[in-house]
PDB file of N, CA and C in Angstrom:
ATOM      1  N   MET A   5       0.812  -1.179   0.000  1.00 48.00           N
ATOM      2  CA  MET A   5       0.000   0.000   0.000  1.00 48.00           C
ATOM      3  C   MET A   5       0.867   1.259   0.000  1.00 48.00           C
ATOM      4  N   LEU A   6       1.915   1.275   0.792  1.00 57.00           N
ATOM      5  CA  LEU A   6       2.775   2.437   0.842  1.00 57.00           C
ATOM      6  C   LEU A   6       3.776   2.446  -0.314  1.00 57.00           C
ATOM      7  N   ASP A   7       3.891   1.325  -1.027  1.00 65.00           N
ATOM      8  CA  ASP A   7       4.827   1.252  -2.145  1.00 65.00           C
ATOM      9  C   ASP A   7       4.324   2.013  -3.365  1.00 65.00           C
ATOM     10  N   ARG A   8       3.019   2.167  -3.473  1.00 65.00           N
ATOM     11  CA  ARG A   8       2.454   2.844  -4.630  1.00 65.00           C
ATOM     12  C   ARG A   8       2.781   4.328  -4.608  1.00 65.00           C
ATOM     13  N   PRO A   9       3.189   4.885  -5.736  1.00 65.00           N
ATOM     14  CA  PRO A   9       3.451   6.330  -5.750  1.00 65.00           C
ATOM     15  C   PRO A   9       2.152   7.110  -5.549  1.00 65.00           C
ATOM     16  N   GLN A  10       2.228   8.121  -4.718  1.00 57.00           N
ATOM     17  CA  GLN A  10       1.065   8.930  -4.416  1.00 57.00           C
ATOM     18  C   GLN A  10       1.017  10.127  -5.362  1.00 57.00           C
ATOM     19  N   PRO A  11      -0.170  10.508  -5.835  1.00 58.00           N
ATOM     20  CA  PRO A  11      -0.258  11.680  -6.710  1.00 58.00           C
ATOM     21  C   PRO A  11       0.169  12.936  -5.950  1.00 58.00           C
ATOM     22  N   LYS A  12       0.985  13.761  -6.600  1.00 63.00           N
ATOM     23  CA  LYS A  12       1.494  14.959  -5.950  1.00 63.00           C
ATOM     24  C   LYS A  12       0.513  16.126  -6.067  1.00 63.00           C
ATOM     25  N   THR A  13      -0.288  16.149  -7.118  1.00 64.00           N
ATOM     26  CA  THR A  13      -1.247  17.227  -7.286  1.00 64.00           C
ATOM     27  C   THR A  13      -2.623  16.641  -7.579  1.00 64.00           C
ATOM     28  N   VAL A  14      -3.615  17.427  -7.279  1.00 67.00           N
ATOM     29  CA  VAL A  14      -4.995  17.032  -7.559  1.00 67.00           C
ATOM     30  C   VAL A  14      -5.310  17.436  -8.999  1.00 67.00           C
ATOM     31  N   PRO A  15      -5.972  16.569  -9.764  1.00 79.00           N
ATOM     32  CA  PRO A  15      -6.339  16.957 -11.130  1.00 79.00           C
ATOM     33  C   PRO A  15      -7.188  18.233 -11.137  1.00 79.00           C
ATOM     34  N   PHE A  16      -7.018  19.017 -12.196  1.00 79.00           N
ATOM     35  CA  PHE A  16      -7.691  20.312 -12.283  1.00 79.00           C
ATOM     36  C   PHE A  16      -9.197  20.185 -12.140  1.00 79.00           C
ATOM     37  N   GLU A  17      -9.807  19.242 -12.852  1.00 84.00           N
ATOM     38  CA  GLU A  17     -11.273  19.102 -12.805  1.00 84.00           C
ATOM     39  C   GLU A  17     -11.764  18.789 -11.397  1.00 84.00           C
ATOM     40  N   THR A  18     -11.030  17.956 -10.676  1.00 85.00           N
ATOM     41  CA  THR A  18     -11.414  17.615  -9.305  1.00 85.00           C
ATOM     42  C   THR A  18     -11.345  18.843  -8.413  1.00 85.00           C
ATOM     43  N   ALA A  19     -10.246  19.598  -8.540  1.00 82.00           N
ATOM     44  CA  ALA A  19     -10.093  20.812  -7.734  1.00 82.00           C
ATOM     45  C   ALA A  19     -11.182  21.827  -8.069  1.00 82.00           C
ATOM     46  N   LEU A  20     -11.483  21.981  -9.352  1.00 85.00           N
ATOM     47  CA  LEU A  20     -12.531  22.921  -9.768  1.00 85.00           C
ATOM     48  C   LEU A  20     -13.886  22.514  -9.205  1.00 85.00           C
ATOM     49  N   ASN A  21     -14.235  21.255  -9.334  1.00 86.00           N
ATOM     50  CA  ASN A  21     -15.532  20.790  -8.822  1.00 86.00           C
ATOM     51  C   ASN A  21     -15.639  20.943  -7.311  1.00 86.00           C
ATOM     52  N   ASP A  22     -14.558  20.621  -6.582  1.00 86.00           N
ATOM     53  CA  ASP A  22     -14.573  20.783  -5.124  1.00 86.00           C
ATOM     54  C   ASP A  22     -14.763  22.249  -4.749  1.00 86.00           C
ATOM     55  N   TRP A  23     -14.062  23.128  -5.446  1.00 83.00           N
ATOM     56  CA  TRP A  23     -14.172  24.560  -5.162  1.00 83.00           C
ATOM     57  C   TRP A  23     -15.577  25.070  -5.504  1.00 83.00           C
ATOM     58  N   TRP A  24     -16.089  24.661  -6.660  1.00 87.00           N
ATOM     59  CA  TRP A  24     -17.404  25.136  -7.109  1.00 87.00           C
ATOM     60  C   TRP A  24     -18.494  24.698  -6.136  1.00 87.00           C
ATOM     61  N   LEU A  25     -18.423  23.457  -5.692  1.00 86.00           N
ATOM     62  CA  LEU A  25     -19.453  22.953  -4.775  1.00 86.00           C
ATOM     63  C   LEU A  25     -19.335  23.575  -3.387  1.00 86.00           C
ATOM     64  N   SER A  26     -18.169  24.103  -3.045  1.00 88.00           N
ATOM     65  CA  SER A  26     -18.005  24.734  -1.732  1.00 88.00           C
ATOM     66  C   SER A  26     -18.507  26.174  -1.706  1.00 88.00           C
ATOM     67  N   GLN A  27     -18.815  26.725  -2.866  1.00 88.00           N
ATOM     68  CA  GLN A  27     -19.318  28.105  -2.942  1.00 88.00           C
ATOM     69  C   GLN A  27     -20.795  28.146  -2.549  1.00 88.00           C
ATOM     70  N   PRO A  28     -21.229  29.266  -1.959  1.00 89.00           N
ATOM     71  CA  PRO A  28     -22.648  29.374  -1.591  1.00 89.00           C
ATOM     72  C   PRO A  28     -23.531  29.432  -2.840  1.00 89.00           C
ATOM     73  N   PRO A  29     -24.770  28.996  -2.726  1.00 89.00           N
ATOM     74  CA  PRO A  29     -25.675  29.003  -3.886  1.00 89.00           C
ATOM     75  C   PRO A  29     -25.844  30.383  -4.515  1.00 89.00           C
ATOM     76  N   SER A  30     -25.801  31.442  -3.703  1.00 91.00           N
ATOM     77  CA  SER A  30     -25.953  32.791  -4.261  1.00 91.00           C
ATOM     78  C   SER A  30     -24.809  33.111  -5.223  1.00 91.00           C
ATOM     79  N   PHE A  31     -23.599  32.668  -4.894  1.00 88.00           N
ATOM     80  CA  PHE A  31     -22.450  32.886  -5.778  1.00 88.00           C
ATOM     81  C   PHE A  31     -22.602  32.064  -7.055  1.00 88.00           C
ATOM     82  N   ARG A  32     -23.001  30.808  -6.899  1.00 88.00           N
ATOM     83  CA  ARG A  32     -23.158  29.937  -8.072  1.00 88.00           C
ATOM     84  C   ARG A  32     -24.241  30.445  -9.016  1.00 88.00           C
ATOM     85  N   ASP A  33     -25.263  31.072  -8.466  1.00 91.00           N
ATOM     86  CA  ASP A  33     -26.329  31.619  -9.318  1.00 91.00           C
ATOM     87  C   ASP A  33     -25.901  32.896 -10.031  1.00 91.00           C
ATOM     88  N   SER A  34     -25.001  33.652  -9.420  1.00 91.00           N
ATOM     89  CA  SER A  34     -24.627  34.952  -9.990  1.00 91.00           C
ATOM     90  C   SER A  34     -23.467  34.870 -10.985  1.00 91.00           C
ATOM     91  N   VAL A  35     -22.698  33.789 -10.958  1.00 90.00           N
ATOM     92  CA  VAL A  35     -21.529  33.652 -11.840  1.00 90.00           C
ATOM     93  C   VAL A  35     -21.719  32.423 -12.721  1.00 90.00           C
ATOM     94  N   SER A  36     -21.466  32.600 -14.020  1.00 89.00           N
ATOM     95  CA  SER A  36     -21.598  31.440 -14.915  1.00 89.00           C
ATOM     96  C   SER A  36     -20.453  30.459 -14.660  1.00 89.00           C
ATOM     97  N   ARG A  37     -20.702  29.223 -14.971  1.00 87.00           N
ATOM     98  CA  ARG A  37     -19.708  28.171 -14.736  1.00 87.00           C
ATOM     99  C   ARG A  37     -18.444  28.419 -15.569  1.00 87.00           C
ATOM    100  N   SER A  38     -18.609  28.894 -16.810  1.00 88.00           N
ATOM    101  CA  SER A  38     -17.443  29.122 -17.667  1.00 88.00           C
ATOM    102  C   SER A  38     -16.588  30.280 -17.152  1.00 88.00           C
ATOM    103  N   THR A  39     -17.206  31.328 -16.636  1.00 88.00           N
ATOM    104  CA  THR A  39     -16.457  32.449 -16.059  1.00 88.00           C
ATOM    105  C   THR A  39     -15.710  32.000 -14.810  1.00 88.00           C
ATOM    106  N   ALA A  40     -16.393  31.249 -13.970  1.00 87.00           N
ATOM    107  CA  ALA A  40     -15.762  30.744 -12.753  1.00 87.00           C
ATOM    108  C   ALA A  40     -14.595  29.827 -13.096  1.00 87.00           C
ATOM    109  N   ARG A  41     -14.754  29.033 -14.145  1.00 88.00           N
ATOM    110  CA  ARG A  41     -13.686  28.119 -14.568  1.00 88.00           C
ATOM    111  C   ARG A  41     -12.457  28.905 -15.012  1.00 88.00           C
ATOM    112  N   ALA A  42     -12.661  29.975 -15.787  1.00 87.00           N
ATOM    113  CA  ALA A  42     -11.536  30.787 -16.255  1.00 87.00           C
ATOM    114  C   ALA A  42     -10.799  31.435 -15.088  1.00 87.00           C
ATOM    115  N   CYS A  43     -11.543  31.971 -14.153  1.00 83.00           N
ATOM    116  CA  CYS A  43     -10.926  32.602 -12.983  1.00 83.00           C
ATOM    117  C   CYS A  43     -10.196  31.573 -12.121  1.00 83.00           C
ATOM    118  N   PHE A  44     -10.824  30.437 -11.927  1.00 84.00           N
ATOM    119  CA  PHE A  44     -10.206  29.399 -11.113  1.00 84.00           C
ATOM    120  C   PHE A  44      -8.932  28.880 -11.762  1.00 84.00           C
ATOM    121  N   ARG A  45      -8.937  28.733 -13.093  1.00 83.00           N
ATOM    122  CA  ARG A  45      -7.751  28.240 -13.793  1.00 83.00           C
ATOM    123  C   ARG A  45      -6.555  29.162 -13.562  1.00 83.00           C
ATOM    124  N   ALA A  46      -6.778  30.470 -13.619  1.00 77.00           N
ATOM    125  CA  ALA A  46      -5.685  31.420 -13.411  1.00 77.00           C
ATOM    126  C   ALA A  46      -5.099  31.283 -12.007  1.00 77.00           C
ATOM    127  N   GLY A  47      -5.966  31.219 -11.016  1.00 77.00           N
ATOM    128  CA  GLY A  47      -5.487  31.072  -9.649  1.00 77.00           C
ATOM    129  C   GLY A  47      -4.858  29.720  -9.388  1.00 77.00           C
ATOM    130  N   TYR A  48      -5.420  28.676  -9.962  1.00 77.00           N
ATOM    131  CA  TYR A  48      -4.908  27.318  -9.778  1.00 77.00           C
ATOM    132  C   TYR A  48      -3.519  27.193 -10.388  1.00 77.00           C
ATOM    133  N   THR A  49      -3.330  27.740 -11.586  1.00 72.00           N
ATOM    134  CA  THR A  49      -2.035  27.666 -12.258  1.00 72.00           C
ATOM    135  C   THR A  49      -0.985  28.441 -11.488  1.00 72.00           C
ATOM    136  N   ALA A  50      -1.324  29.645 -11.065  1.00 69.00           N
ATOM    137  CA  ALA A  50      -0.367  30.457 -10.316  1.00 69.00           C
ATOM    138  C   ALA A  50      -0.077  29.842  -8.953  1.00 69.00           C
ATOM    139  N   GLY A  51      -1.074  29.254  -8.330  1.00 73.00           N
ATOM    140  CA  GLY A  51      -0.895  28.654  -7.014  1.00 73.00           C
ATOM    141  C   GLY A  51      -0.042  27.401  -7.034  1.00 73.00           C
ATOM    142  N   LYS A  52      -0.017  26.686  -8.139  1.00 72.00           N
ATOM    143  CA  LYS A  52       0.798  25.474  -8.241  1.00 72.00           C
ATOM    144  C   LYS A  52       2.279  25.803  -8.282  1.00 72.00           C
ATOM    145  N   GLN A  53       2.635  26.989  -8.740  1.00 69.00           N
ATOM    146  CA  GLN A  53       4.030  27.371  -8.861  1.00 69.00           C
ATOM    147  C   GLN A  53       4.421  28.325  -7.736  1.00 69.00           C
ATOM    148  N   LEU A  54       4.272  27.888  -6.504  1.00 75.00           N
ATOM    149  CA  LEU A  54       4.620  28.741  -5.381  1.00 75.00           C
ATOM    150  C   LEU A  54       6.113  29.030  -5.407  1.00 75.00           C
ATOM    151  N   GLY A  55       6.461  30.258  -5.242  1.00 81.00           N
ATOM    152  CA  GLY A  55       7.868  30.651  -5.240  1.00 81.00           C
ATOM    153  C   GLY A  55       8.449  30.818  -6.636  1.00 81.00           C
ATOM    154  N   GLU A  56       7.668  30.593  -7.660  1.00 83.00           N
ATOM    155  CA  GLU A  56       8.149  30.747  -9.033  1.00 83.00           C
ATOM    156  C   GLU A  56       7.399  31.869  -9.718  1.00 83.00           C
ATOM    157  N   ARG A  57       8.063  32.459 -10.703  1.00 86.00           N
ATOM    158  CA  ARG A  57       7.449  33.516 -11.494  1.00 86.00           C
ATOM    159  C   ARG A  57       7.311  33.039 -12.923  1.00 86.00           C
ATOM    160  N   ARG A  58       6.423  33.695 -13.650  1.00 87.00           N
ATOM    161  CA  ARG A  58       6.210  33.338 -15.051  1.00 87.00           C
ATOM    162  C   ARG A  58       7.092  34.224 -15.927  1.00 87.00           C
ATOM    163  N   PHE A  59       7.820  33.591 -16.837  1.00 93.00           N
ATOM    164  CA  PHE A  59       8.657  34.296 -17.790  1.00 93.00           C
ATOM    165  C   PHE A  59       8.200  33.939 -19.194  1.00 93.00           C
ATOM    166  N   VAL A  60       8.151  34.939 -20.064  1.00 94.00           N
ATOM    167  CA  VAL A  60       7.761  34.726 -21.456  1.00 94.00           C
ATOM    168  C   VAL A  60       8.924  35.164 -22.326  1.00 94.00           C
ATOM    169  N   PHE A  61       9.343  34.281 -23.231  1.00 95.00           N
ATOM    170  CA  PHE A  61      10.444  34.571 -24.141  1.00 95.00           C
ATOM    171  C   PHE A  61       9.972  34.429 -25.573  1.00 95.00           C
ATOM    172  N   ARG A  62      10.624  35.161 -26.453  1.00 95.00           N
ATOM    173  CA  ARG A  62      10.400  35.029 -27.883  1.00 95.00           C
ATOM    174  C   ARG A  62      11.708  34.559 -28.491  1.00 95.00           C
ATOM    175  N   ALA A  63      11.618  33.464 -29.241  1.00 91.00           N
ATOM    176  CA  ALA A  63      12.781  32.913 -29.942  1.00 91.00           C
ATOM    177  C   ALA A  63      12.363  32.732 -31.399  1.00 91.00           C
ATOM    178  N   GLY A  64      12.725  33.694 -32.239  1.00 87.00           N
ATOM    179  CA  GLY A  64      12.264  33.651 -33.623  1.00 87.00           C
ATOM    180  C   GLY A  64      10.760  33.807 -33.651  1.00 87.00           C
ATOM    181  N   ARG A  65      10.079  32.823 -34.230  1.00 88.00           N
ATOM    182  CA  ARG A  65       8.615  32.901 -34.266  1.00 88.00           C
ATOM    183  C   ARG A  65       7.960  32.144 -33.121  1.00 88.00           C
ATOM    184  N   LEU A  66       8.758  31.583 -32.251  1.00 90.00           N
ATOM    185  CA  LEU A  66       8.222  30.854 -31.102  1.00 90.00           C
ATOM    186  C   LEU A  66       7.990  31.792 -29.925  1.00 90.00           C
ATOM    187  N   ARG A  67       6.917  31.562 -29.214  1.00 94.00           N
ATOM    188  CA  ARG A  67       6.651  32.265 -27.953  1.00 94.00           C
ATOM    189  C   ARG A  67       6.642  31.198 -26.880  1.00 94.00           C
ATOM    190  N   ILE A  68       7.567  31.312 -25.933  1.00 94.00           N
ATOM    191  CA  ILE A  68       7.764  30.263 -24.939  1.00 94.00           C
ATOM    192  C   ILE A  68       7.502  30.823 -23.548  1.00 94.00           C
ATOM    193  N   THR A  69       6.616  30.164 -22.810  1.00 92.00           N
ATOM    194  CA  THR A  69       6.291  30.553 -21.438  1.00 92.00           C
ATOM    195  C   THR A  69       6.811  29.489 -20.494  1.00 92.00           C
ATOM    196  N   VAL A  70       7.557  29.908 -19.470  1.00 92.00           N
ATOM    197  CA  VAL A  70       8.085  28.973 -18.472  1.00 92.00           C
ATOM    198  C   VAL A  70       7.872  29.565 -17.084  1.00 92.00           C
ATOM    199  N   TRP A  71       7.856  28.684 -16.092  1.00 88.00           N
ATOM    200  CA  TRP A  71       7.776  29.085 -14.689  1.00 88.00           C
ATOM    201  C   TRP A  71       9.122  28.763 -14.058  1.00 88.00           C
ATOM    202  N   ALA A  72       9.738  29.758 -13.402  1.00 90.00           N
ATOM    203  CA  ALA A  72      11.048  29.551 -12.789  1.00 90.00           C
ATOM    204  C   ALA A  72      11.230  30.531 -11.635  1.00 90.00           C
ATOM    205  N   THR A  73      12.266  30.279 -10.819  1.00 89.00           N
ATOM    206  CA  THR A  73      12.537  31.155  -9.681  1.00 89.00           C
ATOM    207  C   THR A  73      13.355  32.373 -10.080  1.00 89.00           C
ATOM    208  N   GLY A  74      14.122  32.266 -11.168  1.00 91.00           N
ATOM    209  CA  GLY A  74      14.947  33.386 -11.606  1.00 91.00           C
ATOM    210  C   GLY A  74      15.120  33.395 -13.113  1.00 91.00           C
ATOM    211  N   VAL A  75      15.744  34.466 -13.612  1.00 93.00           N
ATOM    212  CA  VAL A  75      15.889  34.640 -15.053  1.00 93.00           C
ATOM    213  C   VAL A  75      16.802  33.580 -15.661  1.00 93.00           C
ATOM    214  N   MET A  76      17.909  33.260 -15.006  1.00 94.00           N
ATOM    215  CA  MET A  76      18.843  32.278 -15.574  1.00 94.00           C
ATOM    216  C   MET A  76      18.203  30.898 -15.679  1.00 94.00           C
ATOM    217  N   GLU A  77      17.495  30.493 -14.644  1.00 94.00           N
ATOM    218  CA  GLU A  77      16.790  29.209 -14.691  1.00 94.00           C
ATOM    219  C   GLU A  77      15.712  29.230 -15.777  1.00 94.00           C
ATOM    220  N   ALA A  78      15.031  30.366 -15.904  1.00 94.00           N
ATOM    221  CA  ALA A  78      13.987  30.502 -16.924  1.00 94.00           C
ATOM    222  C   ALA A  78      14.585  30.385 -18.323  1.00 94.00           C
ATOM    223  N   ARG A  79      15.746  30.997 -18.549  1.00 95.00           N
ATOM    224  CA  ARG A  79      16.397  30.901 -19.865  1.00 95.00           C
ATOM    225  C   ARG A  79      16.771  29.459 -20.194  1.00 95.00           C
ATOM    226  N   LYS A  80      17.274  28.728 -19.201  1.00 95.00           N
ATOM    227  CA  LYS A  80      17.631  27.320 -19.432  1.00 95.00           C
ATOM    228  C   LYS A  80      16.394  26.501 -19.790  1.00 95.00           C
ATOM    229  N   LYS A  81      15.309  26.732 -19.059  1.00 94.00           N
ATOM    230  CA  LYS A  81      14.069  26.006 -19.347  1.00 94.00           C
ATOM    231  C   LYS A  81      13.520  26.385 -20.719  1.00 94.00           C
ATOM    232  N   ALA A  82      13.615  27.675 -21.067  1.00 95.00           N
ATOM    233  CA  ALA A  82      13.113  28.134 -22.366  1.00 95.00           C
ATOM    234  C   ALA A  82      13.941  27.544 -23.509  1.00 95.00           C
ATOM    235  N   GLU A  83      15.264  27.466 -23.333  1.00 94.00           N
ATOM    236  CA  GLU A  83      16.115  26.843 -24.365  1.00 94.00           C
ATOM    237  C   GLU A  83      15.757  25.377 -24.537  1.00 94.00           C
ATOM    238  N   ALA A  84      15.537  24.679 -23.425  1.00 94.00           N
ATOM    239  CA  ALA A  84      15.157  23.262 -23.504  1.00 94.00           C
ATOM    240  C   ALA A  84      13.809  23.113 -24.220  1.00 94.00           C
ATOM    241  N   GLU A  85      12.871  24.002 -23.925  1.00 94.00           N
ATOM    242  CA  GLU A  85      11.564  23.952 -24.577  1.00 94.00           C
ATOM    243  C   GLU A  85      11.689  24.257 -26.065  1.00 94.00           C
ATOM    244  N   ALA A  86      12.538  25.231 -26.417  1.00 94.00           N
ATOM    245  CA  ALA A  86      12.752  25.559 -27.830  1.00 94.00           C
ATOM    246  C   ALA A  86      13.385  24.379 -28.569  1.00 94.00           C
ATOM    247  N   ASP A  87      14.358  23.705 -27.937  1.00 93.00           N
ATOM    248  CA  ASP A  87      14.969  22.513 -28.535  1.00 93.00           C
ATOM    249  C   ASP A  87      13.926  21.426 -28.757  1.00 93.00           C
ATOM    250  N   PHE A  88      13.053  21.233 -27.769  1.00 93.00           N
ATOM    251  CA  PHE A  88      12.021  20.210 -27.874  1.00 93.00           C
ATOM    252  C   PHE A  88      11.059  20.517 -29.016  1.00 93.00           C
ATOM    253  N   ARG A  89      10.612  21.768 -29.095  1.00 93.00           N
ATOM    254  CA  ARG A  89       9.669  22.140 -30.155  1.00 93.00           C
ATOM    255  C   ARG A  89      10.302  22.030 -31.535  1.00 93.00           C
ATOM    256  N   ALA A  90      11.583  22.405 -31.640  1.00 93.00           N
ATOM    257  CA  ALA A  90      12.271  22.301 -32.929  1.00 93.00           C
ATOM    258  C   ALA A  90      12.382  20.840 -33.349  1.00 93.00           C
ATOM    259  N   ALA A  91      12.745  19.969 -32.411  1.00 92.00           N
ATOM    260  CA  ALA A  91      12.864  18.546 -32.729  1.00 92.00           C
ATOM    261  C   ALA A  91      11.508  17.963 -33.110  1.00 92.00           C
ATOM    262  N   LYS A  92      10.466  18.392 -32.405  1.00 93.00           N
ATOM    263  CA  LYS A  92       9.122  17.886 -32.684  1.00 93.00           C
ATOM    264  C   LYS A  92       8.667  18.262 -34.093  1.00 93.00           C
ATOM    265  N   ASN A  93       9.042  19.457 -34.540  1.00 92.00           N
ATOM    266  CA  ASN A  93       8.648  19.926 -35.871  1.00 92.00           C
ATOM    267  C   ASN A  93       9.663  19.593 -36.954  1.00 92.00           C
ATOM    268  N   GLY A  94      10.774  18.956 -36.589  1.00 93.00           N
ATOM    269  CA  GLY A  94      11.784  18.583 -37.569  1.00 93.00           C
ATOM    270  C   GLY A  94      12.655  19.744 -38.018  1.00 93.00           C
ATOM    271  N   TRP A  95      12.760  20.790 -37.204  1.00 91.00           N
ATOM    272  CA  TRP A  95      13.581  21.941 -37.541  1.00 91.00           C
ATOM    273  C   TRP A  95      14.988  21.755 -37.004  1.00 91.00           C
ATOM    274  N   GLN A  96      15.932  22.424 -37.619  1.00 90.00           N
ATOM    275  CA  GLN A  96      17.309  22.450 -37.117  1.00 90.00           C
ATOM    276  C   GLN A  96      17.416  23.491 -36.002  1.00 90.00           C
ATOM    277  N   LYS A  97      18.254  23.200 -34.996  1.00 89.00           N
ATOM    278  CA  LYS A  97      18.536  24.216 -33.986  1.00 89.00           C
ATOM    279  C   LYS A  97      19.480  25.236 -34.601  1.00 89.00           C
ATOM    280  N   PRO A  98      19.334  26.512 -34.261  1.00 89.00           N
ATOM    281  CA  PRO A  98      20.257  27.507 -34.797  1.00 89.00           C
ATOM    282  C   PRO A  98      21.697  27.216 -34.363  1.00 89.00           C
ATOM    283  N   LYS A  99      22.643  27.427 -35.262  1.00 90.00           N
ATOM    284  CA  LYS A  99      24.051  27.148 -34.944  1.00 90.00           C
ATOM    285  C   LYS A  99      24.569  28.060 -33.839  1.00 90.00           C
ATOM    286  N   ALA A 100      24.080  29.288 -33.808  1.00 90.00           N
ATOM    287  CA  ALA A 100      24.514  30.241 -32.785  1.00 90.00           C
ATOM    288  C   ALA A 100      23.716  30.098 -31.490  1.00 90.00           C
ATOM    289  N   GLY A 101      22.802  29.156 -31.443  1.00 89.00           N
ATOM    290  CA  GLY A 101      21.962  28.983 -30.265  1.00 89.00           C
ATOM    291  C   GLY A 101      20.715  29.838 -30.361  1.00 89.00           C
ATOM    292  N   TRP A 102      19.805  29.619 -29.453  1.00 91.00           N
ATOM    293  CA  TRP A 102      18.549  30.360 -29.446  1.00 91.00           C
ATOM    294  C   TRP A 102      18.780  31.763 -28.914  1.00 91.00           C
ATOM    295  N   GLN A 103      18.315  32.748 -29.657  1.00 93.00           N
ATOM    296  CA  GLN A 103      18.374  34.149 -29.220  1.00 93.00           C
ATOM    297  C   GLN A 103      17.060  34.461 -28.511  1.00 93.00           C
ATOM    298  N   LEU A 104      17.072  34.304 -27.213  1.00 93.00           N
ATOM    299  CA  LEU A 104      15.850  34.483 -26.418  1.00 93.00           C
ATOM    300  C   LEU A 104      15.702  35.945 -26.042  1.00 93.00           C
ATOM    301  N   GLN A 105      14.542  36.493 -26.339  1.00 92.00           N
ATOM    302  CA  GLN A 105      14.220  37.865 -25.947  1.00 92.00           C
ATOM    303  C   GLN A 105      13.057  37.802 -24.962  1.00 92.00           C
ATOM    304  N   GLU A 106      13.281  38.366 -23.783  1.00 92.00           N
ATOM    305  CA  GLU A 106      12.227  38.339 -22.774  1.00 92.00           C
ATOM    306  C   GLU A 106      11.127  39.327 -23.159  1.00 92.00           C
ATOM    307  N   VAL A 107       9.895  38.846 -23.121  1.00 89.00           N
ATOM    308  CA  VAL A 107       8.740  39.690 -23.432  1.00 89.00           C
ATOM    309  C   VAL A 107       8.230  40.243 -22.107  1.00 89.00           C
ATOM    310  N   LYS A 108       8.090  41.525 -22.047  1.00 80.00           N
ATOM    311  CA  LYS A 108       7.625  42.158 -20.797  1.00 80.00           C
ATOM    312  C   LYS A 108       6.133  42.290 -20.773  1.00 80.00           C
TER     313      LYS A 108
END
């Protein structure tokens, strides 16, 4: 029983349903389910990355979003993501490396 790996996070749909059902009926009547879902998704995503910030980079025509604690870690993650996307699409990696520009 203890040998089985335990899930580290709750699936999004489960968390959303638990949160929605915990709201008072007056709130559920005044807010549409799709609006509540959009708001909950933003908070849920940000809450999962405690201590991390969101960084957005542009590499050529790619727009890469990563969550990291600092800029250097974010650049490493963005380069890895750019390499993955290039390999997935059958593109060559640039010889000079990825020129990442942080989008503010």
